mmCIF file of C-alpha atoms and ligand atoms in Angstrom:
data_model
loop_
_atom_site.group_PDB
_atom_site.id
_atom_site.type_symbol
_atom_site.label_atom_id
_atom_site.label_comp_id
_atom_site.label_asym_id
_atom_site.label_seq_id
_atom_site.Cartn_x
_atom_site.Cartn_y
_atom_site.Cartn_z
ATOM 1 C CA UNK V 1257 20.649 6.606 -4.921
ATOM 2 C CA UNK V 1258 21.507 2.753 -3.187
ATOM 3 C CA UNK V 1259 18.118 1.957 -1.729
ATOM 4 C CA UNK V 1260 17.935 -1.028 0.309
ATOM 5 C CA UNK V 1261 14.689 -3.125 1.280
ATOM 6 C CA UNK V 1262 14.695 -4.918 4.376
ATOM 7 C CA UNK V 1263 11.957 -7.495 3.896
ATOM 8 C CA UNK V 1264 11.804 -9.084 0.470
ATOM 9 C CA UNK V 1265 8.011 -9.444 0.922
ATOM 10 C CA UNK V 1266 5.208 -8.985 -1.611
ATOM 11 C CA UNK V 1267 5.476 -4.879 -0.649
ATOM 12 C CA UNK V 1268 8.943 -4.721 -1.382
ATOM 13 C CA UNK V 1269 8.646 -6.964 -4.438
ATOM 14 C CA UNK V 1270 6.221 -4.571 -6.023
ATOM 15 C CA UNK V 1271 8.267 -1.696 -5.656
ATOM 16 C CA UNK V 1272 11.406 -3.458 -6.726
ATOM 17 C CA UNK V 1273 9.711 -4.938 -9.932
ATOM 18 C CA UNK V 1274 8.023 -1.179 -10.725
ATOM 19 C CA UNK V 1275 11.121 0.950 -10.053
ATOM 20 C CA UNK V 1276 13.146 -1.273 -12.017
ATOM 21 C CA UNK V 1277 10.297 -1.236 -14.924
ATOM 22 C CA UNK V 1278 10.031 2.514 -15.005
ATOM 23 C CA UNK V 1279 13.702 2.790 -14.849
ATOM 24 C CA UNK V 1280 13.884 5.027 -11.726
ATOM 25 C CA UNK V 1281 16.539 2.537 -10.656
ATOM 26 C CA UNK V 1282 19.140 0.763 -11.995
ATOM 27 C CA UNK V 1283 18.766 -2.929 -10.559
ATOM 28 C CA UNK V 1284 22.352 -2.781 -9.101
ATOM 29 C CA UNK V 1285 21.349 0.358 -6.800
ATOM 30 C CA UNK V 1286 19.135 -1.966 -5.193
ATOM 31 C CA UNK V 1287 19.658 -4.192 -2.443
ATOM 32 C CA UNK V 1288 17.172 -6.414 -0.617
ATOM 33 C CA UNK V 1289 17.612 -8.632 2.441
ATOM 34 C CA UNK V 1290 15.514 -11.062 3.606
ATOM 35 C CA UNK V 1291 16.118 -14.162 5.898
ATOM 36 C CA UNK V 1292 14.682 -16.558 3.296
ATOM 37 C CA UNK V 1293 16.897 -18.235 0.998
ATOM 38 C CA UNK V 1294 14.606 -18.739 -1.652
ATOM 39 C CA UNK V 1295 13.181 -15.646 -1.841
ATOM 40 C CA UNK V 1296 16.388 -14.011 -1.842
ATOM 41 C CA UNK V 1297 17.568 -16.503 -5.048
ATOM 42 C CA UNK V 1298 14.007 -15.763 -6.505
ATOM 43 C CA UNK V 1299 14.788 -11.714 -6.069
ATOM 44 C CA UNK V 1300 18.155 -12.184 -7.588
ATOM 45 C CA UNK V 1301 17.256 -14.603 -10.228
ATOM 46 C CA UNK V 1302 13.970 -12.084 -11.433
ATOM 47 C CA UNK V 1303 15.350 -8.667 -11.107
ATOM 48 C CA UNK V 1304 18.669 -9.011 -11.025
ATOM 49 C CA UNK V 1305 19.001 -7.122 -7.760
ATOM 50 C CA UNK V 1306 21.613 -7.970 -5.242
ATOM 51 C CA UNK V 1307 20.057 -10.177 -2.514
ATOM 52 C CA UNK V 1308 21.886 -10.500 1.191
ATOM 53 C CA UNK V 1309 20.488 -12.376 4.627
ATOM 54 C CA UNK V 1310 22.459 -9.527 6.804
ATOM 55 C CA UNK V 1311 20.053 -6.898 7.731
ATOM 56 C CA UNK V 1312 23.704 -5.169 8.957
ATOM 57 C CA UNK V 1313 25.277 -5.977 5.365
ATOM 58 C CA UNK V 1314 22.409 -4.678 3.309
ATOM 59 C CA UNK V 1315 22.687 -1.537 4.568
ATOM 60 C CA UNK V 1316 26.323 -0.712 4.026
ATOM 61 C CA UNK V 1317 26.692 2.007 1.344
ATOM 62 C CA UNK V 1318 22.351 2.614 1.000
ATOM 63 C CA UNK V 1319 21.347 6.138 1.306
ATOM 64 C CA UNK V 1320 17.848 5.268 1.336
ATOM 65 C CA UNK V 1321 16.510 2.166 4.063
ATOM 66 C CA UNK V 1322 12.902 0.905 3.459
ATOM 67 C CA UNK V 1323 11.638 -0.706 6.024
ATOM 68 C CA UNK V 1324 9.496 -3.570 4.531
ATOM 69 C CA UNK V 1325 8.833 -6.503 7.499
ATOM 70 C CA UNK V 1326 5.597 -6.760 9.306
ATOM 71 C CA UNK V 1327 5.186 -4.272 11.835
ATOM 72 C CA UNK V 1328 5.321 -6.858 14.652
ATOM 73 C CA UNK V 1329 8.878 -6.937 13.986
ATOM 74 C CA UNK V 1330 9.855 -3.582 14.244
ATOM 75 C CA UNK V 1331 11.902 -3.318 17.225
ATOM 76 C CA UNK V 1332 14.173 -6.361 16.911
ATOM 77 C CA UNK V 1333 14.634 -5.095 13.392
ATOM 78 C CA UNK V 1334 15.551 -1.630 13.935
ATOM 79 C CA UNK V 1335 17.545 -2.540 17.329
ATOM 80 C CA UNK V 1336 20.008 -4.814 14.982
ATOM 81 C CA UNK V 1337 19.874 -2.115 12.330
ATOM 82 C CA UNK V 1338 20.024 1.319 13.976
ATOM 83 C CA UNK V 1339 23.724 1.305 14.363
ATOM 84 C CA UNK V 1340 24.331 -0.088 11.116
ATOM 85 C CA UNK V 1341 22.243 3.130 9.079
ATOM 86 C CA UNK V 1342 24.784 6.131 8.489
ATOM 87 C CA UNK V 1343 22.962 9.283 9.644
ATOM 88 C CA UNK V 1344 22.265 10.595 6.273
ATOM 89 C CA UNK V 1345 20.705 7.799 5.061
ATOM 90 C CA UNK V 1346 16.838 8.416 4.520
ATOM 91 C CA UNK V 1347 14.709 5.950 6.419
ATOM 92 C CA UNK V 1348 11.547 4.841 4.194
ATOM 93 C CA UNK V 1349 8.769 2.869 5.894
ATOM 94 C CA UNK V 1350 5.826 1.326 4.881
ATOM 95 C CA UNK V 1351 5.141 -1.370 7.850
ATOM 96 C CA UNK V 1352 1.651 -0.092 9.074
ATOM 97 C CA UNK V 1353 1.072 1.881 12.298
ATOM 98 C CA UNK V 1354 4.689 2.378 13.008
ATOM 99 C CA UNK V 1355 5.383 6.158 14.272
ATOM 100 C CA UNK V 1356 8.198 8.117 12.516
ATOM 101 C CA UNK V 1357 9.390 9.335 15.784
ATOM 102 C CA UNK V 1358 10.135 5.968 16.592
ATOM 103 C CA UNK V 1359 12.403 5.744 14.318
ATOM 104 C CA UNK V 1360 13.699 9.331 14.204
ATOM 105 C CA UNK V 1361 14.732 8.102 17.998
ATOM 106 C CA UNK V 1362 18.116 9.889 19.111
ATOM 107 C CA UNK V 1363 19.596 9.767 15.984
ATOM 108 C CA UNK V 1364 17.450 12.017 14.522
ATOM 109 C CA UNK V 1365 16.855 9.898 10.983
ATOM 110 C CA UNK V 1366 14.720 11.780 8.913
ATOM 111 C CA UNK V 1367 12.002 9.207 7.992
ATOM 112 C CA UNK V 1368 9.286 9.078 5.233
ATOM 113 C CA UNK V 1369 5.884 6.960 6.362
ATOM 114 C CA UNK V 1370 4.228 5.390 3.198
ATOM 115 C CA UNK V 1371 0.945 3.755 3.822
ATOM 116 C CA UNK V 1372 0.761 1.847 0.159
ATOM 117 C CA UNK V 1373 -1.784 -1.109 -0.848
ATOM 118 C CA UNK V 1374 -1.768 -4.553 -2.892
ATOM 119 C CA UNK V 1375 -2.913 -3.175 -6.368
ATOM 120 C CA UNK V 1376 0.644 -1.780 -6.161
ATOM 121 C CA UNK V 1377 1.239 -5.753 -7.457
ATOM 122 C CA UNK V 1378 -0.438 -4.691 -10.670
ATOM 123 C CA UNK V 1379 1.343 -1.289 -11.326
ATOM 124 C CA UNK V 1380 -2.488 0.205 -9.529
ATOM 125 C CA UNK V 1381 -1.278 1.571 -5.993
ATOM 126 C CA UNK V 1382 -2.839 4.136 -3.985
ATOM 127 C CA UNK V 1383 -0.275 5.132 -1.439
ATOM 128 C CA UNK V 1384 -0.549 7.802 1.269
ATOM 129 C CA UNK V 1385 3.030 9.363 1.896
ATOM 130 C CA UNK V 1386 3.467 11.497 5.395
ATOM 131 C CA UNK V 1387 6.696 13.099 6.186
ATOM 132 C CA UNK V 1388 8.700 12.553 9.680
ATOM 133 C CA UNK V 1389 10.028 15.670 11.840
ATOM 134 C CA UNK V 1390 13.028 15.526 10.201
ATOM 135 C CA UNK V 1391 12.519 14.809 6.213
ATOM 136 C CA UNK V 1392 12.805 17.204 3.759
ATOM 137 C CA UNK V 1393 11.432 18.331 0.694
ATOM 138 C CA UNK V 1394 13.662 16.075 -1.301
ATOM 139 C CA UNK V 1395 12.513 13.224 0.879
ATOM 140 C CA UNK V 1396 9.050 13.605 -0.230
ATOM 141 C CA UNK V 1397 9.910 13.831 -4.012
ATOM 142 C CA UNK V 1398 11.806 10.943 -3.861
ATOM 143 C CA UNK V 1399 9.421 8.819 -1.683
ATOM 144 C CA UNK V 1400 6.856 10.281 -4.828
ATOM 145 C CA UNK V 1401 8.568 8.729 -7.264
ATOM 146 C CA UNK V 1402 9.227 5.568 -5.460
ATOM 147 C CA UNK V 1403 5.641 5.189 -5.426
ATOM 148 C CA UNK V 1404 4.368 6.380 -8.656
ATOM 149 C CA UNK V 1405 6.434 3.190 -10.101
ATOM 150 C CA UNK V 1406 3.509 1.486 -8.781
ATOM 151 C CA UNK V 1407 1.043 3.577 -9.226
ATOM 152 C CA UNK V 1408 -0.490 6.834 -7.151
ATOM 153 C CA UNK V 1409 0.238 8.751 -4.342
ATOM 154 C CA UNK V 1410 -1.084 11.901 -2.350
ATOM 155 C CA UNK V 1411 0.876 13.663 0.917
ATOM 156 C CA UNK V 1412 -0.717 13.411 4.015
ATOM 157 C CA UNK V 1413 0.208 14.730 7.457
ATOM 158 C CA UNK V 1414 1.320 11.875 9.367
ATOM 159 C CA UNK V 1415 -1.879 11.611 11.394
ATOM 160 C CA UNK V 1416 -3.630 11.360 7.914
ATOM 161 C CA UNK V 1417 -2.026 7.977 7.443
ATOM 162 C CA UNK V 1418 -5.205 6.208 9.760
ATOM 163 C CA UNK V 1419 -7.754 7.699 7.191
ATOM 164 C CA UNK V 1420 -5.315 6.400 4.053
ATOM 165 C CA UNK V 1421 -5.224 2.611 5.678
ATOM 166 C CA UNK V 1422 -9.041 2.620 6.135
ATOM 167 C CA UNK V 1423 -9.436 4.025 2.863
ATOM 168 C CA UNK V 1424 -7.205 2.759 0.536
ATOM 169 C CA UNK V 1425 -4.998 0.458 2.722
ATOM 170 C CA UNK V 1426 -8.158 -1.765 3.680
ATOM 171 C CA UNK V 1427 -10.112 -0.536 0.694
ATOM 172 C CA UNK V 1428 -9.071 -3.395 -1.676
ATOM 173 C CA UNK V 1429 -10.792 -5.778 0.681
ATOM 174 C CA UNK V 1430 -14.268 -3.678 1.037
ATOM 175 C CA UNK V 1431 -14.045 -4.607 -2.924
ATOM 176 C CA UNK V 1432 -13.225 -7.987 -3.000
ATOM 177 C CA UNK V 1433 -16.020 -8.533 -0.967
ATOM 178 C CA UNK V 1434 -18.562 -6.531 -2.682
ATOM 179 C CA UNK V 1435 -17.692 -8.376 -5.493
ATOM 180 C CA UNK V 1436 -17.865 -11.548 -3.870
ATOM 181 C CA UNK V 1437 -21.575 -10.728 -3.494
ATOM 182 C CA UNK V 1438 -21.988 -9.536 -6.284
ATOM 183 C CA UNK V 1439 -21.291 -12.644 -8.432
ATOM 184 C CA UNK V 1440 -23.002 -14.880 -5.931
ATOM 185 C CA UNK V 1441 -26.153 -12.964 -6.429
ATOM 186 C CA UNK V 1442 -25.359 -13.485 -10.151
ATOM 187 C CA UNK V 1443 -24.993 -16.765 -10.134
ATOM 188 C CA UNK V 1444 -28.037 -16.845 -8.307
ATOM 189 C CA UNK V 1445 -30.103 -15.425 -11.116
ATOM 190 C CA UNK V 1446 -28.924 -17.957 -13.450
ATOM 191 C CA UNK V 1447 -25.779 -17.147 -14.348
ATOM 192 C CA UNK V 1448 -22.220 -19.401 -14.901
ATOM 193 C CA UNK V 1449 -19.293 -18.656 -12.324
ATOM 194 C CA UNK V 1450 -16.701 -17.673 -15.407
ATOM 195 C CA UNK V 1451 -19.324 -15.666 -16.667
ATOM 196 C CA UNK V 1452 -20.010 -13.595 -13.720
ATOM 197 C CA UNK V 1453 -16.524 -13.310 -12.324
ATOM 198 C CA UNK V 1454 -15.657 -11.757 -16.178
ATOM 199 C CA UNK V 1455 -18.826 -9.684 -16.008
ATOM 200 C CA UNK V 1456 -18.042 -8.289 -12.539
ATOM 201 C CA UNK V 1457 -14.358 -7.399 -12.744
ATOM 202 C CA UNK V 1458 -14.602 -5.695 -15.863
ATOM 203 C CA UNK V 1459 -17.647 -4.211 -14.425
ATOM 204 C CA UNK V 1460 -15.231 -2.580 -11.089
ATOM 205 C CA UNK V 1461 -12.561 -1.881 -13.507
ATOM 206 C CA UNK V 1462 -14.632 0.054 -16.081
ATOM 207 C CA UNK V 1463 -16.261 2.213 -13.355
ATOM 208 C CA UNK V 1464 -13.328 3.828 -12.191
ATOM 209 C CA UNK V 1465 -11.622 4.298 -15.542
ATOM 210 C CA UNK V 1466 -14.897 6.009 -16.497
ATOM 211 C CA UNK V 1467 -14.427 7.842 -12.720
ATOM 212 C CA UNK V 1468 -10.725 8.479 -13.253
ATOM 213 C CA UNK V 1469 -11.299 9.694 -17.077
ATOM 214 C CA UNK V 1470 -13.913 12.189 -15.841
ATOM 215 C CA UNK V 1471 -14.411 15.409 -14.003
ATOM 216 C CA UNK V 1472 -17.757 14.536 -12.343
ATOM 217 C CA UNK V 1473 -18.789 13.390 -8.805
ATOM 218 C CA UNK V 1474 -19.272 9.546 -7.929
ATOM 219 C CA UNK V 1475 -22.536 11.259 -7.362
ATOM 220 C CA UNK V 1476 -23.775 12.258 -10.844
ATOM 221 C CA UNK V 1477 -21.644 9.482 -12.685
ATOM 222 C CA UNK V 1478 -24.502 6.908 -10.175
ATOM 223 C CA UNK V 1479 -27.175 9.857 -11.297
ATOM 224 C CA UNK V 1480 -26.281 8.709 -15.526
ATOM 225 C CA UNK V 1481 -26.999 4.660 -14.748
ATOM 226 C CA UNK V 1482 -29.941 5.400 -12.791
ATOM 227 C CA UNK V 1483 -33.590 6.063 -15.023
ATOM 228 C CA UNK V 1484 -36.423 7.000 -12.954
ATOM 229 C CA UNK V 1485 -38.708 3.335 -12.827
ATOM 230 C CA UNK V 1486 -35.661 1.483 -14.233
ATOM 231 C CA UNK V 1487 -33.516 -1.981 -12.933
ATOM 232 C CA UNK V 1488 -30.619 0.301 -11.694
ATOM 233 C CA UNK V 1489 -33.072 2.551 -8.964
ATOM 234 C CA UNK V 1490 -34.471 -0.553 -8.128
ATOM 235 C CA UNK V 1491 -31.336 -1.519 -6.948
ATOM 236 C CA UNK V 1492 -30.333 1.556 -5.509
ATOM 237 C CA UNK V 1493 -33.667 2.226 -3.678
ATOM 238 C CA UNK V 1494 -32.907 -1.227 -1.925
ATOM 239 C CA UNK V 1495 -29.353 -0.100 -0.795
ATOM 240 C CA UNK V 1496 -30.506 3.114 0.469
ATOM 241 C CA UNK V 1497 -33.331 1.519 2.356
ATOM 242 C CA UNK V 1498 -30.822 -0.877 4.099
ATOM 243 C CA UNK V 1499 -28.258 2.394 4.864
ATOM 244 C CA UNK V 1500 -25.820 0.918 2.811
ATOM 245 C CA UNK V 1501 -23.829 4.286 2.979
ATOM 246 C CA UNK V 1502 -24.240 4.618 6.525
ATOM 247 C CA UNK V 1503 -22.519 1.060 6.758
ATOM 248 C CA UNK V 1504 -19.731 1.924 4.529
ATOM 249 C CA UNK V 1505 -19.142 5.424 7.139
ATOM 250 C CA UNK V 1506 -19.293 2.669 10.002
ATOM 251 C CA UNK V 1507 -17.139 0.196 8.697
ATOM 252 C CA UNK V 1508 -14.597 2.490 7.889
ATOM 253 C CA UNK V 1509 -14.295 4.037 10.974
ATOM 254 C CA UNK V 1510 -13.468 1.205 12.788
ATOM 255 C CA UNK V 1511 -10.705 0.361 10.158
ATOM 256 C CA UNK V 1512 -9.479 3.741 11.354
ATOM 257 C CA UNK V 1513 -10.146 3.678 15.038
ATOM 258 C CA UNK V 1514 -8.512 -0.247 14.473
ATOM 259 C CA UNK V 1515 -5.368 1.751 12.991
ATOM 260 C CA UNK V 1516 -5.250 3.904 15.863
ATOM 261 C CA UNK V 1517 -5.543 1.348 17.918
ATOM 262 C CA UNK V 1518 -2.399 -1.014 16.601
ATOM 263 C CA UNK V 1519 -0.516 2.501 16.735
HETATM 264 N N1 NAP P 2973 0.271 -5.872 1.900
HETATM 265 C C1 NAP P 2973 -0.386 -4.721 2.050
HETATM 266 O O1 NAP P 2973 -1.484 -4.467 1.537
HETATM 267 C C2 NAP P 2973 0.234 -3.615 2.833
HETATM 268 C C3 NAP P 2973 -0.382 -2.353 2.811
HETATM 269 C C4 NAP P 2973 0.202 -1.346 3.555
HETATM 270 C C5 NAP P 2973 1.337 -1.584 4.291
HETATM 271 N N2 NAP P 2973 1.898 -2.822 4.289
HETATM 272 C C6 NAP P 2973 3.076 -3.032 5.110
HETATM 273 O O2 NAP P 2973 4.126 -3.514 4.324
HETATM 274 C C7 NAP P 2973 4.961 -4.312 5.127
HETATM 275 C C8 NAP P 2973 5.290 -5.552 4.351
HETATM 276 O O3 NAP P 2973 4.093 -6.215 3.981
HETATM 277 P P1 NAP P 2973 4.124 -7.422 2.957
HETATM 278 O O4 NAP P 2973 2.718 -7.683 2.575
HETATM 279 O O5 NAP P 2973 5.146 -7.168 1.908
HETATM 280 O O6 NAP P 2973 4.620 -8.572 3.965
HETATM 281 P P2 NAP P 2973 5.467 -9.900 3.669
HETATM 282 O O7 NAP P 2973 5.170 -10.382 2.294
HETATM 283 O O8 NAP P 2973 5.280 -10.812 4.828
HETATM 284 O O9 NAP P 2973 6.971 -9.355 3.675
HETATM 285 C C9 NAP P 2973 7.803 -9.238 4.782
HETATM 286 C C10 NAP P 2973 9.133 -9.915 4.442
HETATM 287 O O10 NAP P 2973 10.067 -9.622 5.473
HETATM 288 C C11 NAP P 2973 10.796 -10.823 5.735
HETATM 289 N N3 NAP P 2973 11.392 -10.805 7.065
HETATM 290 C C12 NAP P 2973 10.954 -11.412 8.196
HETATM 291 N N4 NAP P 2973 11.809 -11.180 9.207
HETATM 292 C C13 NAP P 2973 12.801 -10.412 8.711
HETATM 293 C C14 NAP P 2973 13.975 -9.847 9.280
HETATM 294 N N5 NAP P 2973 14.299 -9.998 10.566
HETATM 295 N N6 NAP P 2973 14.782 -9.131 8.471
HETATM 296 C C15 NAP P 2973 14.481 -8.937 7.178
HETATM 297 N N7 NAP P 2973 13.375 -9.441 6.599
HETATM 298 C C16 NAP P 2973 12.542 -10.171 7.346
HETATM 299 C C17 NAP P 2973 9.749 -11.897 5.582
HETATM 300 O O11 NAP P 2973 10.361 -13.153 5.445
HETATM 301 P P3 NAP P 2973 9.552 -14.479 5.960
HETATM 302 O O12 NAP P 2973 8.387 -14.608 5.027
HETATM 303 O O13 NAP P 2973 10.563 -15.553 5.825
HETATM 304 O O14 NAP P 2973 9.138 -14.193 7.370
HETATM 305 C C18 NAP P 2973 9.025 -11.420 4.310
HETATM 306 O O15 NAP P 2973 9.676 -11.855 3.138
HETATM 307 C C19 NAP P 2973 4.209 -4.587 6.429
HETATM 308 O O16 NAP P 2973 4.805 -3.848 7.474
HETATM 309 C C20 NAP P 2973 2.812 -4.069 6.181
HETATM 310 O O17 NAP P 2973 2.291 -3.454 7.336
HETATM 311 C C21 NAP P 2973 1.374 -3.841 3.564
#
């Protein structure tokens, strides 16, 4: 395998610095490209990966392409690159909301979609891999263990990929800001800023370990905090009162109609 990333963004970074970790790659089967100059020295310098401005250059030789820019760039992207790709080479994406057949096109590239998230910084991704028309079996497996370098993945059908990004694509966000409130209330009720931010993240963190190191529902693990008369149904009663899972079902369909939408 010669995998080249086009975009040496935070996305591709993560994957670089994982694969390389894991030692699914070698760092000289990897190639990035980025029009930066410092971030290509930084690549180079940190992972020891071969680092190139040419889009066209970078992928000489790769038989797998991952397409790491922001979406918005797409189509000047591919146009330069599109004659440059030999036909076997396996087309990886991860910009958001970009179809496969798009980049299938007439040269019939068989392309792998991979919706992942920013926990994949931290070795923690959740990623949501779809295949193209044309991808095979292998395809998957390898986009699989591109992604379990950095942490999870499941298969969806491509049209899946919407309910990934408002899921666990958005998801890190809902987090950030539920924890936002929650150590402003705590600071609130008396508490210091260091204290709460300590309190709060090792409170997220701990609940899913104890999720992902159990068999039970979300349901029944809430059902073990929560004593009849006690602090936690207090709290509880108050979110169900204000339909706080109703607003979580709302908010995350417009994430997905939102994906739909950019699509
Ligand atoms: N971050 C997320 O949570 C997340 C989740 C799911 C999917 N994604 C997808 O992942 C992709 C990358 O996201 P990211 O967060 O890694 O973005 P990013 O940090 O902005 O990375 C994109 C990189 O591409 C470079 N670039 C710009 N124009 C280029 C060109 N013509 N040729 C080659 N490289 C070029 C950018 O350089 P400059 O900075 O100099 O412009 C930047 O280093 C996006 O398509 C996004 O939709 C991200």
């Amino acid at each position: 395998m010669k995998i080249t990333f086009i975009g040496a963004g935070n996305m591709s970074e993560a994957i670089v610095a994982g694969v390389i970790r894991r030692g699914v790659l070698a760092a000289d089967a990897i190639t990035v490209s980025d029009p930066l100059e410092e971030r290509r020295v930084y690549m180079e310098a940190t992972y020891g990966v071969a680092a190139v401005a040419s889009n066209r250059e970078a992928v000489a030789g790769a038989t797998c392409v991952v397409l790491a820019v922001k979406p918005q760039l797409f189509e000047a992207v591919w146009e330069e690159l599109r004659e440059a790709v030999s036909g076997d080479t396996l087309v990886l994406s991860i910009m958001a909301g970009i179809a496969a057949h798009r980049m299938e096109g007439a040269d019939g590239f068989r392309v792998v979609r991979v919706m992942p998230n920013t926990p994949s910084l931290v070795g923690r991704g959740a990623a949501g891999i779809a295949a193209g028309a044309l991808a095979t079996e292998e395809d998957l497996c390898w986009a699989e263990t591109l992604m379990q370098a950095v942490g999870v993945s499941v298969r969806v059908e491509e049209d899946q990929l919407h309910a990934v990004t408002a899921l666990s694509g958005s998801g890190p966000a809902y987090l950030f800001l539920l924890m936002e409130a929650m150590m402003g209330a705590a600071v609130e009720l008396g508490l210091g800023e260091e204290e709460a931010r300590l309190l709060c993240v090792e409170t997220v963190g701990g609940a899913a370990d104890l999720m992902a190191d159990s068999t039970c529902s979300a349901a029944t693990l809430r059902e073990r905090v929560t004593s009849k008369g006690g602090t936690t149904a207090a709290a509880i009663g108050t979110f169900q009162q204000q339909r706080f899972e109703e607003l979580v079902g709302v908010a995350m369909r417009s994430a997905y109609d939102r994906s739909r939408e950019l699509a």
